[in-house]
Structure formats: structure tokens, C-alpha cells
Short mmCIF file of C-alpha atoms in Angstrom, two decimals:
data_model
loop_
_atom_site.label_atom_id
_atom_site.label_comp_id
_atom_site.label_asym_id
_atom_site.label_seq_id
_atom_site.Cartn_x
_atom_site.Cartn_y
_atom_site.Cartn_z
CA MET B 21 4.00 -12.42 -19.57
CA ALA B 22 3.19 -9.69 -16.69
CA GLU B 23 -0.90 -9.30 -17.25
CA THR B 24 -1.83 -5.95 -18.79
CA THR B 25 -4.70 -3.27 -18.68
CA THR B 26 -3.49 -1.54 -21.72
CA LEU B 27 -6.76 -1.59 -24.39
CA SER B 28 -5.53 -2.65 -28.50
CA LYS B 29 -7.08 0.56 -31.03
CA LYS B 30 -6.73 -2.44 -33.60
CA LYS B 31 -10.19 -4.00 -35.48
CA LEU B 32 -11.02 -7.36 -36.65
CA PRO B 33 -11.33 -8.66 -39.87
CA GLU B 34 -15.01 -9.34 -41.12
CA LEU B 35 -15.08 -11.89 -43.54
CA SER B 36 -18.35 -12.20 -45.98
CA LEU B 37 -19.38 -16.13 -45.57
CA ASN B 38 -21.53 -15.48 -48.58
CA SER B 39 -18.57 -14.80 -51.03
CA TYR B 40 -16.94 -18.19 -50.12
CA ILE B 41 -20.34 -20.22 -50.19
CA ASN B 42 -21.88 -18.75 -53.60
CA GLY B 43 -18.38 -17.09 -54.50
CA SER B 44 -16.26 -17.64 -57.21
CA ASP B 45 -13.00 -19.87 -57.13
CA ASP B 46 -11.15 -16.53 -56.50
CA GLU B 47 -13.48 -15.07 -53.77
CA LYS B 48 -13.33 -18.68 -52.24
CA ASN B 49 -9.42 -18.44 -52.20
CA ALA B 50 -9.66 -15.29 -50.43
CA PHE B 51 -11.84 -15.92 -47.76
CA ALA B 52 -9.86 -18.90 -46.99
CA THR B 53 -6.39 -16.55 -46.98
CA ALA B 54 -8.19 -14.18 -45.05
CA LEU B 55 -9.28 -16.48 -42.80
CA ASN B 56 -6.05 -18.08 -42.12
CA ASP B 57 -4.17 -14.87 -41.80
CA SER B 58 -6.52 -13.50 -39.17
CA LEU B 59 -6.52 -16.60 -36.93
CA ILE B 60 -2.40 -16.41 -37.30
CA GLU B 61 -2.28 -12.43 -36.01
CA PHE B 62 -5.73 -12.33 -33.97
CA GLY B 63 -6.81 -16.06 -32.97
CA PHE B 64 -10.17 -14.54 -34.01
CA VAL B 65 -12.33 -13.58 -36.88
CA ILE B 66 -16.01 -12.20 -37.62
CA ILE B 67 -18.27 -13.88 -39.93
CA LYS B 68 -20.69 -11.88 -42.01
CA ASP B 69 -23.42 -12.29 -44.78
CA GLN B 70 -24.24 -15.72 -43.62
CA ASP B 71 -27.63 -17.45 -43.81
CA LEU B 72 -27.02 -20.61 -41.31
CA VAL B 73 -28.24 -18.77 -38.19
CA THR B 74 -30.86 -16.13 -38.79
CA PRO B 75 -31.45 -12.90 -36.88
CA GLU B 76 -34.94 -14.34 -36.07
CA LEU B 77 -33.27 -17.48 -34.77
CA ILE B 78 -31.04 -15.79 -32.72
CA ALA B 79 -33.86 -13.65 -31.49
CA ASP B 80 -35.68 -16.73 -30.59
CA ALA B 81 -32.48 -18.10 -28.98
CA TYR B 82 -31.83 -15.43 -26.46
CA LYS B 83 -35.80 -14.69 -25.16
CA ILE B 84 -35.70 -18.26 -24.67
CA SER B 85 -32.42 -18.03 -22.72
CA ALA B 86 -33.78 -15.29 -20.69
CA GLU B 87 -36.98 -17.15 -19.76
CA PHE B 88 -34.95 -20.43 -18.65
CA TYR B 89 -32.29 -18.80 -16.87
CA ALA B 90 -35.58 -16.62 -14.53
CA LYS B 91 -36.48 -19.93 -13.40
CA PRO B 92 -36.10 -20.74 -9.44
CA VAL B 93 -32.38 -22.02 -8.83
CA GLU B 94 -34.51 -25.21 -7.60
CA GLU B 95 -35.87 -25.81 -10.67
CA LYS B 96 -32.56 -24.64 -12.75
CA ARG B 97 -31.07 -27.42 -10.53
CA LYS B 98 -33.07 -30.62 -11.62
CA TYR B 99 -31.33 -30.78 -14.88
CA ILE B 100 -27.98 -30.98 -13.39
CA ASN B 101 -26.23 -33.77 -15.19
CA SER B 102 -23.62 -36.06 -13.27
CA GLY B 103 -21.28 -36.52 -16.28
CA GLY B 104 -18.93 -33.28 -15.82
CA GLY B 105 -21.40 -31.23 -16.94
CA HIS B 106 -21.38 -32.75 -20.73
CA ARG B 107 -25.32 -32.16 -21.09
CA GLY B 108 -27.50 -30.00 -19.27
CA TYR B 109 -27.34 -27.39 -16.75
CA THR B 110 -24.54 -26.17 -15.10
CA ALA B 111 -24.91 -24.14 -11.62
CA PHE B 112 -23.57 -20.85 -11.37
CA GLY B 113 -19.93 -20.92 -9.51
CA THR B 114 -19.01 -24.03 -10.83
CA GLU B 115 -16.76 -23.61 -13.78
CA HIS B 116 -13.20 -21.29 -13.30
CA ALA B 117 -10.32 -20.66 -16.03
CA LYS B 118 -7.41 -23.18 -15.67
CA ASP B 119 -4.87 -21.92 -13.20
CA ASN B 120 -7.56 -19.81 -11.20
CA ALA B 121 -9.37 -20.89 -8.43
CA THR B 122 -11.82 -18.07 -8.23
CA PRO B 123 -15.25 -19.38 -9.92
CA ASP B 124 -16.61 -17.18 -13.00
CA LEU B 125 -19.74 -15.21 -12.49
CA LYS B 126 -22.30 -17.55 -14.76
CA GLU B 127 -24.24 -20.86 -15.03
CA PHE B 128 -25.09 -22.45 -18.43
CA TRP B 129 -26.74 -25.28 -20.48
CA HIS B 130 -24.89 -27.46 -22.86
CA VAL B 131 -26.09 -29.34 -25.75
CA GLY B 132 -24.49 -32.05 -27.51
CA GLN B 133 -24.14 -33.77 -31.09
CA LEU B 134 -27.60 -34.43 -32.55
CA ASN B 135 -26.47 -37.22 -34.45
CA PRO B 136 -23.40 -39.41 -33.10
CA PRO B 137 -21.55 -41.25 -35.10
CA LYS B 138 -22.16 -45.08 -35.41
CA ASP B 139 -18.70 -46.30 -34.86
CA GLY B 140 -15.61 -45.64 -32.60
CA ASP B 141 -15.32 -44.51 -29.06
CA HIS B 142 -19.10 -43.02 -27.76
CA SER B 143 -18.02 -42.35 -24.14
CA TYR B 144 -19.08 -38.68 -24.72
CA TYR B 145 -22.07 -38.68 -27.07
CA GLU B 146 -24.75 -39.20 -23.72
CA ASP B 147 -28.09 -38.68 -24.77
CA ASN B 148 -29.31 -34.34 -24.48
CA ILE B 149 -31.21 -33.40 -21.78
CA TRP B 150 -33.95 -30.80 -22.34
CA PRO B 151 -36.09 -28.61 -19.85
CA ASP B 152 -39.63 -28.57 -19.59
CA GLN B 153 -39.91 -25.20 -21.86
CA ASP B 154 -41.74 -24.67 -24.68
CA GLY B 155 -39.66 -23.71 -27.60
CA PHE B 156 -36.02 -24.62 -26.19
CA LYS B 157 -35.58 -27.96 -27.91
CA PRO B 158 -36.32 -27.00 -31.36
CA VAL B 159 -34.54 -23.40 -31.21
CA PHE B 160 -31.17 -24.72 -30.02
CA THR B 161 -31.59 -27.88 -32.34
CA ALA B 162 -31.86 -25.79 -34.71
CA MET B 163 -29.01 -23.39 -33.74
CA TYR B 164 -26.77 -26.49 -33.25
CA LYS B 165 -27.62 -27.27 -36.86
CA GLY B 166 -26.89 -24.25 -38.33
CA LEU B 167 -23.48 -23.15 -36.05
CA GLU B 168 -22.10 -27.13 -36.73
CA ASP B 169 -22.52 -26.59 -40.71
CA MET B 170 -20.91 -23.18 -40.32
CA GLY B 171 -17.88 -24.69 -38.45
CA LEU B 172 -17.54 -27.32 -41.35
CA ILE B 173 -17.48 -24.86 -43.75
CA MET B 174 -14.77 -22.93 -41.64
CA LEU B 175 -12.56 -25.94 -41.38
CA GLU B 176 -12.76 -26.52 -44.88
CA ALA B 177 -11.66 -23.10 -45.82
CA LEU B 178 -8.91 -22.98 -43.43
CA ALA B 179 -7.77 -26.69 -44.83
CA SER B 180 -7.21 -25.40 -48.24
CA GLN B 181 -4.59 -23.16 -47.06
CA ILE B 182 -2.74 -24.77 -44.31
CA ASP B 183 -3.30 -28.94 -45.51
CA PRO B 184 -4.27 -28.37 -49.29
CA GLY B 185 -6.28 -31.54 -50.52
CA ASN B 186 -6.56 -33.00 -47.54
CA ASP B 187 -9.65 -33.77 -45.25
CA TYR B 188 -8.22 -34.49 -41.81
CA LEU B 189 -8.80 -30.76 -40.30
CA PRO B 190 -12.89 -30.98 -41.55
CA ASP B 191 -13.55 -34.61 -41.22
CA MET B 192 -12.52 -34.97 -37.85
CA ALA B 193 -14.99 -32.77 -36.75
CA LYS B 194 -18.08 -34.28 -38.26
CA ASN B 195 -20.18 -35.79 -36.27
CA GLY B 196 -18.13 -34.55 -33.48
CA ASN B 197 -18.00 -34.13 -29.95
CA SER B 198 -19.23 -30.18 -30.49
CA ILE B 199 -20.98 -28.41 -27.71
CA LEU B 200 -23.29 -25.76 -27.75
CA ARG B 201 -23.59 -23.90 -24.32
CA ILE B 202 -26.15 -21.38 -23.48
CA LEU B 203 -24.38 -19.22 -21.38
CA HIS B 204 -25.88 -16.69 -18.42
CA TYR B 205 -24.12 -14.24 -16.84
CA PRO B 206 -26.43 -12.89 -13.90
CA PRO B 207 -26.31 -9.08 -12.81
CA ILE B 208 -23.38 -8.07 -10.81
CA GLY B 209 -24.47 -6.47 -7.50
CA LYS B 210 -22.24 -5.60 -4.23
CA ASP B 211 -21.94 -9.09 -3.12
CA THR B 212 -20.12 -10.66 -5.44
CA ILE B 213 -17.18 -12.43 -4.97
CA PRO B 214 -14.36 -10.30 -4.85
CA ASN B 215 -11.86 -10.06 -7.75
CA ALA B 216 -14.49 -12.13 -9.68
CA VAL B 217 -15.13 -11.50 -13.58
CA ARG B 218 -17.75 -13.08 -15.69
CA ALA B 219 -15.14 -15.13 -17.40
CA ALA B 220 -11.59 -15.49 -16.16
CA ALA B 221 -8.90 -15.23 -19.02
CA HIS B 222 -8.64 -18.71 -20.98
CA GLU B 223 -8.33 -20.28 -23.98
CA ASP B 224 -10.79 -22.57 -25.39
CA ILE B 225 -10.20 -25.98 -25.51
CA ASN B 226 -11.46 -27.37 -28.66
CA LEU B 227 -10.54 -26.96 -32.67
CA ILE B 228 -12.70 -23.59 -33.01
CA THR B 229 -15.39 -21.73 -31.58
CA LEU B 230 -18.28 -19.69 -33.49
CA LEU B 231 -20.01 -17.67 -31.18
CA ILE B 232 -23.25 -15.79 -31.51
CA ALA B 233 -22.60 -12.17 -30.91
CA ALA B 234 -23.41 -11.48 -27.03
CA ASN B 235 -26.15 -8.79 -26.03
CA GLY B 236 -24.01 -6.76 -24.15
CA ARG B 237 -20.11 -5.75 -23.76
CA GLY B 238 -17.46 -7.50 -22.09
CA LEU B 239 -15.37 -9.71 -24.26
CA GLN B 240 -11.62 -9.27 -24.82
CA LEU B 241 -8.86 -10.60 -26.92
CA LEU B 242 -5.05 -10.85 -25.89
CA THR B 243 -3.16 -9.42 -28.95
CA ARG B 244 0.11 -10.84 -30.01
CA ASP B 245 1.17 -7.10 -28.89
CA ASN B 246 -0.17 -8.01 -25.01
CA GLU B 247 -2.78 -5.53 -25.43
CA TRP B 248 -6.75 -6.25 -24.77
CA LEU B 249 -8.91 -6.17 -27.75
CA GLU B 250 -12.40 -5.51 -27.47
CA VAL B 251 -14.77 -7.78 -29.64
CA GLU B 252 -17.70 -6.07 -31.14
CA THR B 253 -19.76 -6.84 -34.15
CA ASP B 254 -23.26 -6.79 -35.34
CA PRO B 255 -25.96 -9.08 -33.55
CA GLU B 256 -26.08 -11.07 -37.13
CA ASN B 257 -22.42 -11.60 -37.23
CA VAL B 258 -20.72 -14.61 -35.82
CA ILE B 259 -17.53 -14.17 -33.70
CA VAL B 260 -14.73 -17.16 -34.49
CA ASP B 261 -11.74 -18.38 -32.68
CA ALA B 262 -9.19 -20.85 -32.26
CA GLY B 263 -8.98 -23.04 -29.54
CA ASP B 264 -6.01 -25.45 -28.05
CA MET B 265 -6.22 -28.37 -30.00
CA LEU B 266 -6.14 -26.18 -33.20
CA ALA B 267 -2.89 -24.77 -31.85
CA HIS B 268 -2.03 -28.19 -31.49
CA ILE B 269 -2.05 -30.09 -34.34
CA THR B 270 -0.75 -26.25 -36.36
CA GLY B 271 2.27 -26.93 -33.65
CA GLY B 272 1.34 -23.00 -32.41
CA LYS B 273 1.34 -21.14 -35.81
CA ILE B 274 -2.32 -20.69 -35.11
CA PRO B 275 -2.55 -20.25 -31.69
CA SER B 276 -4.73 -20.46 -29.01
CA THR B 277 -5.80 -17.07 -28.01
CA THR B 278 -6.23 -15.90 -24.97
CA HIS B 279 -9.88 -13.74 -24.27
CA ARG B 280 -11.81 -12.80 -21.19
CA VAL B 281 -15.29 -11.62 -20.38
CA VAL B 282 -14.98 -8.18 -18.15
CA ASN B 283 -17.44 -6.85 -16.44
CA ALA B 284 -18.27 -3.97 -18.39
CA GLY B 285 -21.41 -2.22 -19.36
CA ASP B 286 -24.76 -1.81 -17.57
CA LEU B 287 -23.93 -4.56 -14.42
CA THR B 288 -27.15 -4.85 -13.40
CA GLN B 289 -28.90 -6.59 -16.43
CA SER B 290 -28.16 -10.19 -17.43
CA ARG B 291 -25.76 -10.81 -20.16
CA TYR B 292 -26.91 -13.77 -22.30
CA SER B 293 -24.04 -15.57 -24.84
CA ILE B 294 -24.38 -18.75 -26.84
CA PRO B 295 -21.08 -20.14 -28.29
CA PHE B 296 -20.60 -23.53 -29.81
CA PHE B 297 -17.60 -25.44 -28.87
CA MET B 298 -16.55 -27.30 -32.22
CA HIS B 299 -14.87 -30.56 -30.82
CA PRO B 300 -13.12 -33.67 -33.01
CA ARG B 301 -14.31 -37.22 -32.39
CA PRO B 302 -13.35 -38.05 -29.25
CA ASP B 303 -10.77 -40.97 -30.82
CA SER B 304 -9.51 -38.31 -33.57
CA VAL B 305 -5.84 -38.40 -33.13
CA LEU B 306 -4.17 -35.11 -33.09
CA ARG B 307 -0.81 -34.83 -35.08
CA PRO B 308 0.94 -32.54 -36.32
CA ILE B 309 -0.05 -31.01 -39.96
CA ASP B 310 2.77 -31.67 -42.33
CA GLY B 311 4.24 -29.12 -44.42
CA PHE B 312 2.77 -26.14 -42.10
CA CYS B 313 4.15 -27.25 -38.67
CA ASP B 314 7.39 -25.44 -38.36
CA ASN B 315 8.47 -28.32 -35.49
CA PRO B 316 6.20 -31.59 -36.49
CA GLU B 317 8.94 -33.84 -33.99
CA ASP B 318 7.89 -31.60 -31.24
CA VAL B 319 3.83 -31.82 -30.97
CA GLU B 320 2.57 -34.62 -29.19
CA VAL B 321 0.86 -37.11 -30.65
CA ILE B 322 -2.57 -37.59 -28.41
CA THR B 323 -6.04 -38.17 -28.99
CA ALA B 324 -9.06 -35.50 -28.57
CA LYS B 325 -10.48 -37.56 -25.58
CA GLU B 326 -7.47 -37.42 -23.54
CA SER B 327 -6.96 -33.74 -24.43
CA LEU B 328 -10.17 -32.83 -23.24
CA GLU B 329 -10.50 -34.86 -20.07
CA ARG B 330 -6.99 -32.95 -19.47
CA ARG B 331 -8.22 -29.67 -19.41
CA LEU B 332 -11.77 -30.56 -17.68
CA LYS B 333 -9.65 -31.55 -14.66
CA ALA B 334 -8.06 -28.30 -14.91
CA ILE B 335 -11.35 -26.03 -15.08
CA GLY B 336 -13.44 -28.55 -12.36
CA LEU B 337 -15.59 -29.95 -14.20
CA MET B 338 -13.98 -33.43 -13.95
CA LYS B 339 -12.28 -34.85 -11.05
#
């Protein structure tokens, strides 16, 4: 399909998390139904009325992010980990989208699982790396916990619609190989790489992504009508999108939606963003969900680790 420049006038649904956590059975079911419907239609949904990640925590996270990324390059590079970027710092221009060799205009930090499982495959549960900076570890530890808890709630609600009576979906993500990414898109100047954007069009690798609303414009998703839809919401809300692994086990009925971060807004200013990539445990088996997939026999049975490593090689984070 040819790349489009058309912008959509549609609006993403906004769902109240409080109505699911504290609501009646009817309210819980309404939330779960709307979540499923939005992911099928858009691959995205906006979550409001949530207190797992407070406005104060979000403000602290962006303040500390700005302080860290203002450090000299040599200081930040001390925290580069040789393990494929699973922990610590990844330098500007390292990552690129699949099938696009032009590097994205970003640098980032990864925080991994705080409570690794006691058994199974531990190959991706490296120790976290923390910079010598006041507040960094407690703030991003709290952010990780809050978004992980919210993600498990999302998977529980979704499972009630696509795999009722089974815990396969939420269980695989408990103590999973999930990653909190602390992103910085530096100001864009005249010497920027030609045709480079802050994040080229791509799909996420994981089950679902929970994204703290960024401090600047630029995020767009590609609708089923092949139009770009700008994703904007209030700063205390959380944007949720479906990734490749969820698309895989649903046989594509919940598609992994293409999205990008274009060079929009005031390009003389930095843009910060904090996504939480919810992954299964590495030895989890990605198999078709019976009764939901239209053609389960066409779905490859593969481990989460195998799926992840294919993609890491495709985006330049693993050789």
C-alpha cells in the first residue's frame, strides 16, 4: 500500500479505568467490550480516570528525564550496556524502524523487570542499570510498577472478551520481560539527517504498549482507512496500543497498528516520551487463541524469546 499523507478526522475512544476497577459488573463489561472494539478498529485506545501513575509522578519523570539527557554525551555513554540495549542507555541514531535503514532521531534509557520470575528462561532478566542522579531510580521504579499493574489490568479486561474463562493472556505477562523506555527526541536543526524523523513508521514488538502522554506533538497512527490520525490527549492519560505479539496470538484480528512520531510542533525544543512495552516471559508460547482466531492453523507457534530476537535483529539492536 502506498504511503499516505492524508490526515484522519476520527477520534480515539477514551475509557475510564476507574469504571473497570471500581465499577459494577455491567460497567466492567462495558469497559472490556469498548477496549476490545477500539483495539480491533484502531489498535489504540486512551485510558483516563487512572491513579496508578499520578500527575505528580509524571511531572517528576519528565523533569528527571530532561536533567539526564542534558548531560554531556560522554557521561551518558558510560551507561551503554553491551547486551543489545536491554538495560541502560542507547545512544542517538542507534535504532531504526524495520525495513528502514535511516536511524531515528532519538536516544533512550531502558528499565527492565523489577521482580524477575524465580524459574524459567532468565536470559533477558539482566540487572537494571541506574545513573548517578538523584531521584532517577525511585521515580522510574514507581513508574514501572504503576504501568505494569495497569497493563495487567488491560490484559485481564481484554481476555474477558477474547478468551473468556482463561488466564493465558494476563498470566504470560506476569513478571514478564517488560521494558520501560525513557525517550528523548532532541531539537531538530539544519544538520539533521535528510529524511529522518523522530520515529519512522513501525509497529511495536510486544503484547501491548502503555504510553504516558508525551510533552509534545508528533505521534500519529495509521487507520484502517490508510489515513494518519494524530494521537493527542490530556497529560494525565495513558495511550495503549496493540503490538505484534498480541496480533500474532489473535491471528491478526487485533492488528499491530503502524504508528510514527513525525517532526511536528516546535522543533527547537526537545520532546520526551515514556512508553512501557509489556512483554511476556521469554519462554511463554505464543499460540492462537482458540475460539477467537479465524484460522488458528495459520498461526505459527513460537516462543516470545524467538519472536523478540527476530525483531531486535531487524531494527538494529541485535546482530
